[in-house]
PDB file of C-alpha atoms in Angstrom:
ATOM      1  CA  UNK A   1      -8.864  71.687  50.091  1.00 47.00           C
ATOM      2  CA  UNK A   2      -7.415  70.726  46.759  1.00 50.00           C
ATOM      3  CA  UNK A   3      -4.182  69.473  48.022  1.00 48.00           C
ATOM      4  CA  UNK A   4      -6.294  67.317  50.599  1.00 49.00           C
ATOM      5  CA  UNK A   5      -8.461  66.405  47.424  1.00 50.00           C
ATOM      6  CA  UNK A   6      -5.322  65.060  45.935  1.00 56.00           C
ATOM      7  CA  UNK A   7      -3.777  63.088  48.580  1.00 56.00           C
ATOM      8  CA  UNK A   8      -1.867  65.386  50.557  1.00 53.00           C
ATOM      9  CA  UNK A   9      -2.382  66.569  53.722  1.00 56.00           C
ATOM     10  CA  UNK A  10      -3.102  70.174  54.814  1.00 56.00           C
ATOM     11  CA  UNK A  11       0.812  71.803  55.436  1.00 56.00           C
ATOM     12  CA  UNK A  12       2.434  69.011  53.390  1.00 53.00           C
ATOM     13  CA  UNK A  13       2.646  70.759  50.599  1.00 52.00           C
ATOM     14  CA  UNK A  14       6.456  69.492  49.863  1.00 54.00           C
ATOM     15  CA  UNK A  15       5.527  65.708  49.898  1.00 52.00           C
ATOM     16  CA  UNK A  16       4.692  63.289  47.124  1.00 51.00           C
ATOM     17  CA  UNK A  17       1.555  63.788  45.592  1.00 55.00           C
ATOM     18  CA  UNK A  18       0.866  59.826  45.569  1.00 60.00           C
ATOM     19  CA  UNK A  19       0.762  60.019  49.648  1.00 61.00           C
ATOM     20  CA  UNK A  20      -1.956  57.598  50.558  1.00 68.00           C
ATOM     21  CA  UNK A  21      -4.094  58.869  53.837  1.00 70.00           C
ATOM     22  CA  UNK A  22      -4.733  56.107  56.474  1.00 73.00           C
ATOM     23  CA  UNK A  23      -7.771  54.310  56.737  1.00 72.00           C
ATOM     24  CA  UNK A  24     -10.002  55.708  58.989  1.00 72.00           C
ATOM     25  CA  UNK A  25     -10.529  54.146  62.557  1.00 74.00           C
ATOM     26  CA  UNK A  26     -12.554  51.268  62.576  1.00 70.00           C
ATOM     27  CA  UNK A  27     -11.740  50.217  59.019  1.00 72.00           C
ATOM     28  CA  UNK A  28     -11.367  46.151  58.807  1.00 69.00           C
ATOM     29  CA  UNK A  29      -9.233  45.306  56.108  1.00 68.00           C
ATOM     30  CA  UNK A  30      -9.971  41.603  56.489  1.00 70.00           C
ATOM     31  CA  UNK A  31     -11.088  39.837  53.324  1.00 69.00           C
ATOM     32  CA  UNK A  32     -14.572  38.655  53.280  1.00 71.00           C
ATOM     33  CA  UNK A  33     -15.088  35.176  52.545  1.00 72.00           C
ATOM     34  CA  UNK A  34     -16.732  34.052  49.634  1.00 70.00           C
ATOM     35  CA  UNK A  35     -20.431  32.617  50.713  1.00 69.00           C
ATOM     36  CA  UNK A  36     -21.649  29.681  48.556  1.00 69.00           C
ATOM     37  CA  UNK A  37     -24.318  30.813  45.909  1.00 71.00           C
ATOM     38  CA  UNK A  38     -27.631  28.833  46.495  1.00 69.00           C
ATOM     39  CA  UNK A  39     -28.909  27.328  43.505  1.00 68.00           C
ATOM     40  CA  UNK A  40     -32.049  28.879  42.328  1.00 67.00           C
ATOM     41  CA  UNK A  41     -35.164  26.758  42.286  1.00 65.00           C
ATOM     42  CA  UNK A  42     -36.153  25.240  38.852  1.00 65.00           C
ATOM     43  CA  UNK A  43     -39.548  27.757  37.930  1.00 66.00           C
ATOM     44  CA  UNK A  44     -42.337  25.276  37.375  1.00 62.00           C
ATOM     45  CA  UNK A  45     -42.646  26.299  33.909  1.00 58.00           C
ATOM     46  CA  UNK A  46     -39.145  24.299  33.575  1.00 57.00           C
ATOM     47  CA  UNK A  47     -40.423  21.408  35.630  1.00 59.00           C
ATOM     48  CA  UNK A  48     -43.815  21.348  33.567  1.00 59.00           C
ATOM     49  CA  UNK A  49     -43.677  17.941  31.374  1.00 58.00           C
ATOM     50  CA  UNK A  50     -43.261  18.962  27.570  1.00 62.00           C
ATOM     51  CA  UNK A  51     -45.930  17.924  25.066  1.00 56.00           C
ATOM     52  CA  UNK A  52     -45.394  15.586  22.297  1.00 61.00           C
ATOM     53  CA  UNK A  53     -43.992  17.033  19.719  1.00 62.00           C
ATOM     54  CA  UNK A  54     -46.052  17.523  16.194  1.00 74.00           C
ATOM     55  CA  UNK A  55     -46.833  14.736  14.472  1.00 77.00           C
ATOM     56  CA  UNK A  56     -44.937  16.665  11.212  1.00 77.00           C
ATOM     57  CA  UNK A  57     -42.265  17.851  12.032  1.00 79.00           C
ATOM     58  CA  UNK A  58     -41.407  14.064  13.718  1.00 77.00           C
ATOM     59  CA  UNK A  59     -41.755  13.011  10.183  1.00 78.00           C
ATOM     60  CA  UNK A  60     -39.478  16.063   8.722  1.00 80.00           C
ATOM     61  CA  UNK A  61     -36.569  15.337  10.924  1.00 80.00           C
ATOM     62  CA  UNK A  62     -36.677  11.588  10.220  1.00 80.00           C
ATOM     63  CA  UNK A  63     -37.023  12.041   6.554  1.00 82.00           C
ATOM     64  CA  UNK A  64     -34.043  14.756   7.334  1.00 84.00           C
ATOM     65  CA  UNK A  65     -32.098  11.820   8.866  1.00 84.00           C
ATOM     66  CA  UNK A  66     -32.960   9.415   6.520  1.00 83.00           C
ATOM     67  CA  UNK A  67     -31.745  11.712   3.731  1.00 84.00           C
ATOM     68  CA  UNK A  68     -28.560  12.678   5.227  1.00 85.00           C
ATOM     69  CA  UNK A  69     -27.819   8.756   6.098  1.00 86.00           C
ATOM     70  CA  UNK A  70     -28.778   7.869   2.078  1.00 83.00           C
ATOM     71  CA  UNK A  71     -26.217  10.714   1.351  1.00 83.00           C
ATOM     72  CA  UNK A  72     -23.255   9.726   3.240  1.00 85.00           C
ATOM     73  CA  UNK A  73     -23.742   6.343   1.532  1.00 86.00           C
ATOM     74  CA  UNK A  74     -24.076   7.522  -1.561  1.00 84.00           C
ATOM     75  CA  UNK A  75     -20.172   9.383  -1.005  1.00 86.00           C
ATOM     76  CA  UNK A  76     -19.092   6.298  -0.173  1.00 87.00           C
ATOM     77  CA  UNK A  77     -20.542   4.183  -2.977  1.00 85.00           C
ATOM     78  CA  UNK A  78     -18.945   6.293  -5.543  1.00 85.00           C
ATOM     79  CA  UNK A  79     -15.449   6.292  -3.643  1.00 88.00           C
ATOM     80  CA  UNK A  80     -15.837   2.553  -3.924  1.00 87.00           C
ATOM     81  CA  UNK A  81     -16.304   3.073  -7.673  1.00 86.00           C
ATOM     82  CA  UNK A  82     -13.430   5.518  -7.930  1.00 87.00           C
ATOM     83  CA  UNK A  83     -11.003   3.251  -6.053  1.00 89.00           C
ATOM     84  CA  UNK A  84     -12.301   0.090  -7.978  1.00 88.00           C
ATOM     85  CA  UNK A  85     -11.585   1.654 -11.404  1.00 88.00           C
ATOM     86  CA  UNK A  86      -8.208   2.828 -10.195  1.00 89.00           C
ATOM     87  CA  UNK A  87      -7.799  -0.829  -9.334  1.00 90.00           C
ATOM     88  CA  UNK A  88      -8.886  -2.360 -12.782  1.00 89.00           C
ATOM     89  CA  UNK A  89      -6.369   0.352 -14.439  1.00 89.00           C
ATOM     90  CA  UNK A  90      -3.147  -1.160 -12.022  1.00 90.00           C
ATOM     91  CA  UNK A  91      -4.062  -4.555 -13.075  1.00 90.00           C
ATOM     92  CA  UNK A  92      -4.254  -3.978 -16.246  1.00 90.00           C
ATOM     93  CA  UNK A  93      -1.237  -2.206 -16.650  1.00 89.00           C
ATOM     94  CA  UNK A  94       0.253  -5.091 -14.923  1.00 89.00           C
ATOM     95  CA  UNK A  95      -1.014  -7.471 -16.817  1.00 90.00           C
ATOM     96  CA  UNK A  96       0.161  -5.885 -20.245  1.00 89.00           C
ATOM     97  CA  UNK A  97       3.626  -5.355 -18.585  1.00 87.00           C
ATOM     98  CA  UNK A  98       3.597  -9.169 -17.947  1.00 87.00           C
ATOM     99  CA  UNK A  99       2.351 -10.608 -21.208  1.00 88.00           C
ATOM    100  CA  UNK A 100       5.447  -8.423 -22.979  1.00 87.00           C
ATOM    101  CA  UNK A 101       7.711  -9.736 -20.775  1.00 84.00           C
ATOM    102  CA  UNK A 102       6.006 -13.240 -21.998  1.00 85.00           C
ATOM    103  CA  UNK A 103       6.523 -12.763 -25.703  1.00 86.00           C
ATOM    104  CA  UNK A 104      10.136 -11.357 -25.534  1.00 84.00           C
ATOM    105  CA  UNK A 105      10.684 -14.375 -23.471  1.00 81.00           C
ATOM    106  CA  UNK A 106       9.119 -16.359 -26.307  1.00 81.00           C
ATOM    107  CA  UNK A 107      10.729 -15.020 -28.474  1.00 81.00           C
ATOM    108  CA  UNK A 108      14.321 -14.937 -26.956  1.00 76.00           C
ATOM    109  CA  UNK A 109      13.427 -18.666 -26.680  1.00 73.00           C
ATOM    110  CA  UNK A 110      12.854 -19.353 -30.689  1.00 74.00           C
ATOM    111  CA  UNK A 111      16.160 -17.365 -31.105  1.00 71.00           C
ATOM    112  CA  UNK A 112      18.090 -19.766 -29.522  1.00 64.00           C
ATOM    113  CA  UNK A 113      16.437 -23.073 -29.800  1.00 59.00           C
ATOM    114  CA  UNK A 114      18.917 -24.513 -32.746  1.00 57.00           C
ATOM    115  CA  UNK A 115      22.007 -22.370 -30.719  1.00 55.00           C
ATOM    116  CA  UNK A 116      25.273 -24.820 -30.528  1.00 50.00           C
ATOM    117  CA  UNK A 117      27.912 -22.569 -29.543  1.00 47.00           C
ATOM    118  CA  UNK A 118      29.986 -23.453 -26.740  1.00 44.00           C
ATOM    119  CA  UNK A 119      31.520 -20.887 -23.806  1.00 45.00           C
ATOM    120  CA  UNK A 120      32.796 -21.569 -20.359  1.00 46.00           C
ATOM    121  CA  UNK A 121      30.517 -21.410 -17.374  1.00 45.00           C
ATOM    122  CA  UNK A 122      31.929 -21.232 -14.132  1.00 47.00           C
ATOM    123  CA  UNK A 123      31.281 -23.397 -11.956  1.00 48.00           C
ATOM    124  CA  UNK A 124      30.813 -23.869  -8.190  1.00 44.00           C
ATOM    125  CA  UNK A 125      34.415 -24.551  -5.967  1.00 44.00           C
ATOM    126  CA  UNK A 126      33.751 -28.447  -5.471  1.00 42.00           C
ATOM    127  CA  UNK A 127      35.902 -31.181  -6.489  1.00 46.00           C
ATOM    128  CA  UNK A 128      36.067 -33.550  -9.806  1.00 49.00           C
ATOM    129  CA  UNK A 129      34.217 -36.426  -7.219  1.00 47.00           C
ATOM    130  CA  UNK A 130      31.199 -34.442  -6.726  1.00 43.00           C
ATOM    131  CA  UNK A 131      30.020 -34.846 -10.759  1.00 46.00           C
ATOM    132  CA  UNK A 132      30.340 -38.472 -10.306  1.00 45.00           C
ATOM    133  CA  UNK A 133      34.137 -39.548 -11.663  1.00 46.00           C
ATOM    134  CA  UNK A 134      37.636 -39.112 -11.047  1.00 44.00           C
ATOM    135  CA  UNK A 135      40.034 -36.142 -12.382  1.00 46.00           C
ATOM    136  CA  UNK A 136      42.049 -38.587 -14.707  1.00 49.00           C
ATOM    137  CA  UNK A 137      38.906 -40.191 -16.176  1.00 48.00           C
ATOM    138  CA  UNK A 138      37.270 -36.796 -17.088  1.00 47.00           C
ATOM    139  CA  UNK A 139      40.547 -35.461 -18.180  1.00 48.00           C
ATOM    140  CA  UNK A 140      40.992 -38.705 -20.729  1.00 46.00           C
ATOM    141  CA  UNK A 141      37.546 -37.944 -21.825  1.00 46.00           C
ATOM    142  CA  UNK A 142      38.390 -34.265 -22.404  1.00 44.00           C
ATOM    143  CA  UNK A 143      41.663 -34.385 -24.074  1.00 43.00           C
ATOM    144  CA  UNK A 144      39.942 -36.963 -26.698  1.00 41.00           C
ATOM    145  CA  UNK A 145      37.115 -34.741 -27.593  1.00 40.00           C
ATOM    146  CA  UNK A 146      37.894 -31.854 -30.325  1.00 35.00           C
ATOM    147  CA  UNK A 147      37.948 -28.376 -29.961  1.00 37.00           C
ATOM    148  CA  UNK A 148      34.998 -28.192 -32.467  1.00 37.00           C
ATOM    149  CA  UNK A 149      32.868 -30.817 -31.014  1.00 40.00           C
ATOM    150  CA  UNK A 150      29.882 -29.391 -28.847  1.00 42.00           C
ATOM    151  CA  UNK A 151      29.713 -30.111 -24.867  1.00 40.00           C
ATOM    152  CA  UNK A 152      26.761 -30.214 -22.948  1.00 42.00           C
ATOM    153  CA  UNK A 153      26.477 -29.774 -19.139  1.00 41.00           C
ATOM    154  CA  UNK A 154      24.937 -32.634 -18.846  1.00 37.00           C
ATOM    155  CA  UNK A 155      27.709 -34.848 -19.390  1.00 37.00           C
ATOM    156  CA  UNK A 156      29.975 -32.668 -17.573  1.00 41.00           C
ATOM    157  CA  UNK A 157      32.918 -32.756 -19.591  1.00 39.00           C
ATOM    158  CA  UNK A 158      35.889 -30.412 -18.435  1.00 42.00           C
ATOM    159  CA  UNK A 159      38.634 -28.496 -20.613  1.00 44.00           C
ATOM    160  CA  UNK A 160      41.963 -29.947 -21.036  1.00 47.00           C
ATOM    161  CA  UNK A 161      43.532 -27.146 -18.402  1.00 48.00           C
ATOM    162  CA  UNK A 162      40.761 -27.766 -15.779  1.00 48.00           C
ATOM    163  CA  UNK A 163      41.652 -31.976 -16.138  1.00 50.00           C
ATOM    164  CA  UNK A 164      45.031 -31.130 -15.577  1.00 53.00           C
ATOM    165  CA  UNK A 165      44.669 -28.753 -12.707  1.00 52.00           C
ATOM    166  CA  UNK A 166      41.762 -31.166 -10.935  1.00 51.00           C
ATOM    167  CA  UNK A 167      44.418 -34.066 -11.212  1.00 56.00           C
ATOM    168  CA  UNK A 168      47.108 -32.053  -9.563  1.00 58.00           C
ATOM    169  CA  UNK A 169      44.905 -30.475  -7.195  1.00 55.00           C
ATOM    170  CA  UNK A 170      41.533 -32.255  -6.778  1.00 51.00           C
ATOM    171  CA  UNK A 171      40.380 -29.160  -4.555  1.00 50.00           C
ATOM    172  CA  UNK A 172      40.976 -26.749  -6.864  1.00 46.00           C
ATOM    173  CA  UNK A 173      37.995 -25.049  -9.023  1.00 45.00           C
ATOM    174  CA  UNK A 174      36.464 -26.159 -11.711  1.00 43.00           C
ATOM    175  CA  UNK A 175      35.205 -24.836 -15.029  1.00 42.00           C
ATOM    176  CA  UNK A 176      33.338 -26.891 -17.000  1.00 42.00           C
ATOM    177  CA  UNK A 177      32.324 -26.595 -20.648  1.00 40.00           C
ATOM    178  CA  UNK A 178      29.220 -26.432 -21.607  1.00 44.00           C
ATOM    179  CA  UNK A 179      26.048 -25.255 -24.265  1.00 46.00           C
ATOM    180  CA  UNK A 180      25.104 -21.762 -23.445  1.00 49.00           C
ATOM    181  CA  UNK A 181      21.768 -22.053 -24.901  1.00 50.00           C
ATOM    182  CA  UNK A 182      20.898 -24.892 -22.448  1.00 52.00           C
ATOM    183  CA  UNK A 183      21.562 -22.750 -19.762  1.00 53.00           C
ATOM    184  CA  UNK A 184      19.283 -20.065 -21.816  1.00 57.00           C
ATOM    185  CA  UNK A 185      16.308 -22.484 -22.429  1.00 62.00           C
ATOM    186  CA  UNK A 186      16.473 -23.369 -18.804  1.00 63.00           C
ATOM    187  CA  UNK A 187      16.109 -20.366 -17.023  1.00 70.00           C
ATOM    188  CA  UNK A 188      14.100 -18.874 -19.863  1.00 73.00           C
ATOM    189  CA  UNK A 189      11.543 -21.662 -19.266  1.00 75.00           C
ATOM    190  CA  UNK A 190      11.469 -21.229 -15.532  1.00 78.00           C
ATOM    191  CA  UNK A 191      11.039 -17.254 -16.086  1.00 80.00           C
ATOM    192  CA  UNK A 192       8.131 -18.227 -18.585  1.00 82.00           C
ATOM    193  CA  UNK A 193       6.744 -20.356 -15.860  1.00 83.00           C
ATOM    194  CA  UNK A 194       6.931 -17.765 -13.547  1.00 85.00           C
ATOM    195  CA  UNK A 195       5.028 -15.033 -15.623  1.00 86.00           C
ATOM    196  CA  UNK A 196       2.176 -17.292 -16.918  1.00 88.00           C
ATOM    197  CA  UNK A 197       2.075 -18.483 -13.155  1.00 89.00           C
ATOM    198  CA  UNK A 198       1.616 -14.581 -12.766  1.00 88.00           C
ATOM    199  CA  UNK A 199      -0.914 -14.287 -15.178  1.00 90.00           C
ATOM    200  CA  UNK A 200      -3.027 -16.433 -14.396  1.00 90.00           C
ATOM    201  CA  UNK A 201      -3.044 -14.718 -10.625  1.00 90.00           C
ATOM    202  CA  UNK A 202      -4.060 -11.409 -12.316  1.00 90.00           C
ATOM    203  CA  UNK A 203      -6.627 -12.554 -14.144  1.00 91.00           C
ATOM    204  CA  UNK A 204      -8.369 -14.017 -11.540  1.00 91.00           C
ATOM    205  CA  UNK A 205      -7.806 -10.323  -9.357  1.00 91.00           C
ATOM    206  CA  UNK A 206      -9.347  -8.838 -12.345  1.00 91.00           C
ATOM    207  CA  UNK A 207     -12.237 -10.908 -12.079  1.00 91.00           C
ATOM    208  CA  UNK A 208     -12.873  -9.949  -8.639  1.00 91.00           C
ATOM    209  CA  UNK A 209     -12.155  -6.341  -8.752  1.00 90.00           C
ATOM    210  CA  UNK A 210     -14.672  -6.656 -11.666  1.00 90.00           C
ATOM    211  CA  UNK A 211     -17.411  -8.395  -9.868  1.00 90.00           C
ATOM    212  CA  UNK A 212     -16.637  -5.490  -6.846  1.00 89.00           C
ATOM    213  CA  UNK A 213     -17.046  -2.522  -8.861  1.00 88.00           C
ATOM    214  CA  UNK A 214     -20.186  -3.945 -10.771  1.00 87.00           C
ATOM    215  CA  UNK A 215     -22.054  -4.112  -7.212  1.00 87.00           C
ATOM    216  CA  UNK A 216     -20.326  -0.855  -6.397  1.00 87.00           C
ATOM    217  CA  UNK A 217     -22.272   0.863  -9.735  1.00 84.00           C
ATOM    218  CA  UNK A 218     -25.649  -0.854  -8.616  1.00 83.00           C
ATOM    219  CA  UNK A 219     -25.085   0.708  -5.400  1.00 84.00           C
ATOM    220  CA  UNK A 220     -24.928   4.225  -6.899  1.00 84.00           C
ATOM    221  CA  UNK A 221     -27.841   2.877  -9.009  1.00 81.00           C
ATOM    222  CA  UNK A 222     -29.877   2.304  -6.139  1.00 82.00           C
ATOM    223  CA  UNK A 223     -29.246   4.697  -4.027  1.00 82.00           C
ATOM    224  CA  UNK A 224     -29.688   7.361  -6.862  1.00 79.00           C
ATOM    225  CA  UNK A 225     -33.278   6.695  -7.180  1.00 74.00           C
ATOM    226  CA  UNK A 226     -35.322   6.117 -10.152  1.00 67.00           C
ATOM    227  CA  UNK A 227     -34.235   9.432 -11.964  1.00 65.00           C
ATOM    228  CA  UNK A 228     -30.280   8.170 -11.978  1.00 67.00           C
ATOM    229  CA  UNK A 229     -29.105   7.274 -15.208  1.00 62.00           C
ATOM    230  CA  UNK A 230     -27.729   4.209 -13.965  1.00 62.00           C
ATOM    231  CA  UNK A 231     -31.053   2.994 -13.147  1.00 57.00           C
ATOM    232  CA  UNK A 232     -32.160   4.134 -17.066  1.00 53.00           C
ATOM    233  CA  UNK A 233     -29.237   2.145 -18.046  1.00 55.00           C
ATOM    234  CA  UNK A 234     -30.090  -1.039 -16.092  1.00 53.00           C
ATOM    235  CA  UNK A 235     -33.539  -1.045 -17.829  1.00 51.00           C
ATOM    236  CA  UNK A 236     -31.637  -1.908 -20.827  1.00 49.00           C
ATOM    237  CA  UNK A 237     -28.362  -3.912 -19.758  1.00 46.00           C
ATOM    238  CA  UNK A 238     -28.216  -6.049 -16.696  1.00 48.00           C
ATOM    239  CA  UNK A 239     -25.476  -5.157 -14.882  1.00 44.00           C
ATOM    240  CA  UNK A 240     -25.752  -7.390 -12.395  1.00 41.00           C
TER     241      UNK A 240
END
């Protein structure tokens, strides 16, 4: 009875004890298939209509809302503020970074207003005919000027050795002679230009971002209540 218990079969004592007996006759090993589950009717306590709710707690969860909308604009009122000083601090950094640039301009200017010394500039590939006269006229006009005289690029006088080389080769490059502190002045000026041009641009973007985080601090103001001390602070100082 045990070994039968177990698996095996009366007088198979010697076989493996994970011998499976056969299904008995008559067994259907067919799988059944799955019926479709019938939805249960709703009970007509689900189906009853609902009351209106109370009164009070209508007015809790709207006050709830309203207090959860006021705070979510409140965070972003004061991000406004945040980002609006952080703007006001760029601007001015970059406006005191422009008005130095402005005085050592200045004062690179004043340094070399009464500046006479002369040094060769070079000068772009063209030939003598594109400043206006011939090789052997500027070269005359160069060889009879003095070593010590001062030249200007605005008359466009050449060095002896450039005459000479233009007249032999009327292709060849040019140097030309000429007052290093009018080529200073000139692009200090347009430089100056530029930065007071620059100025004036950052001054009015400090204005705005100003007026913006004035009506960003009213914002906090208002939506503070009457206990913020923004609001205590308007009472005294418009900040409007």
């Amino acid at each position: 009875q045990f070994l039968y218990f177990i698996g095996v079969p009366p007088g198979d004592s010697d076989m493996d004890a994970t011998y499976i007996p056969p299904p008995p006759e008559g067994w259907d090993d067919t799988p059944e298939e799955p019926q479709p589950q019938r939805r249960a009717a709703p009970s007509p306590a689900a189906t009853k209509v609902r009351a209106p709710a109370d009164p009070a707690t209508a007015a809790a969860a709207a006050t709830r809302d309203a207090e959860l909308q006021r705070a979510q604009e409140l965070e972003a009122a004061v991000e406004a503020v945040d980002e609006g000083q952080r703007l006001l601090v760029d601007l001015d950094r970059r406006t005191n970074a422009t008005r130095e640039g402005m005085r050592a301009i200045q004062k690179k200017l004043r340094s070399t207003a009464d500046r006479k010394t002369s040094v060769p500039v070079p000068r772009r590939k063209l030939p003598a005919a594109y400043y206006g006269r011939s090789s052997a006229a500027a070269g005359a006009r160069a060889t009879a000027q003095t070593t010590t005289a001062p030249l200007t690029a605005r008359d466009g006088w050449m060095c002896a050795e450039a005459a000479a080389e233009s007249a032999a080769n009327p292709m060849a490059p040019q140097w030309l002679f000429t007052s290093a502190g009018v080529f200073l002045r000139t692009r200090m000026a347009a430089a100056e230009s530029k930065l007071s041009l620059e100025l004036r641009e950052l001054s009015e973007a400090t204005e705005e971002a100003r007026e913006e985080l004035k009506a960003a601090v009213c914002d906090v103001a208002r939506l503070e209540g009457a206990d913020s001390a923004l609001s205590r602070l308007q009472q005294g100082f418009d900040l409007k």
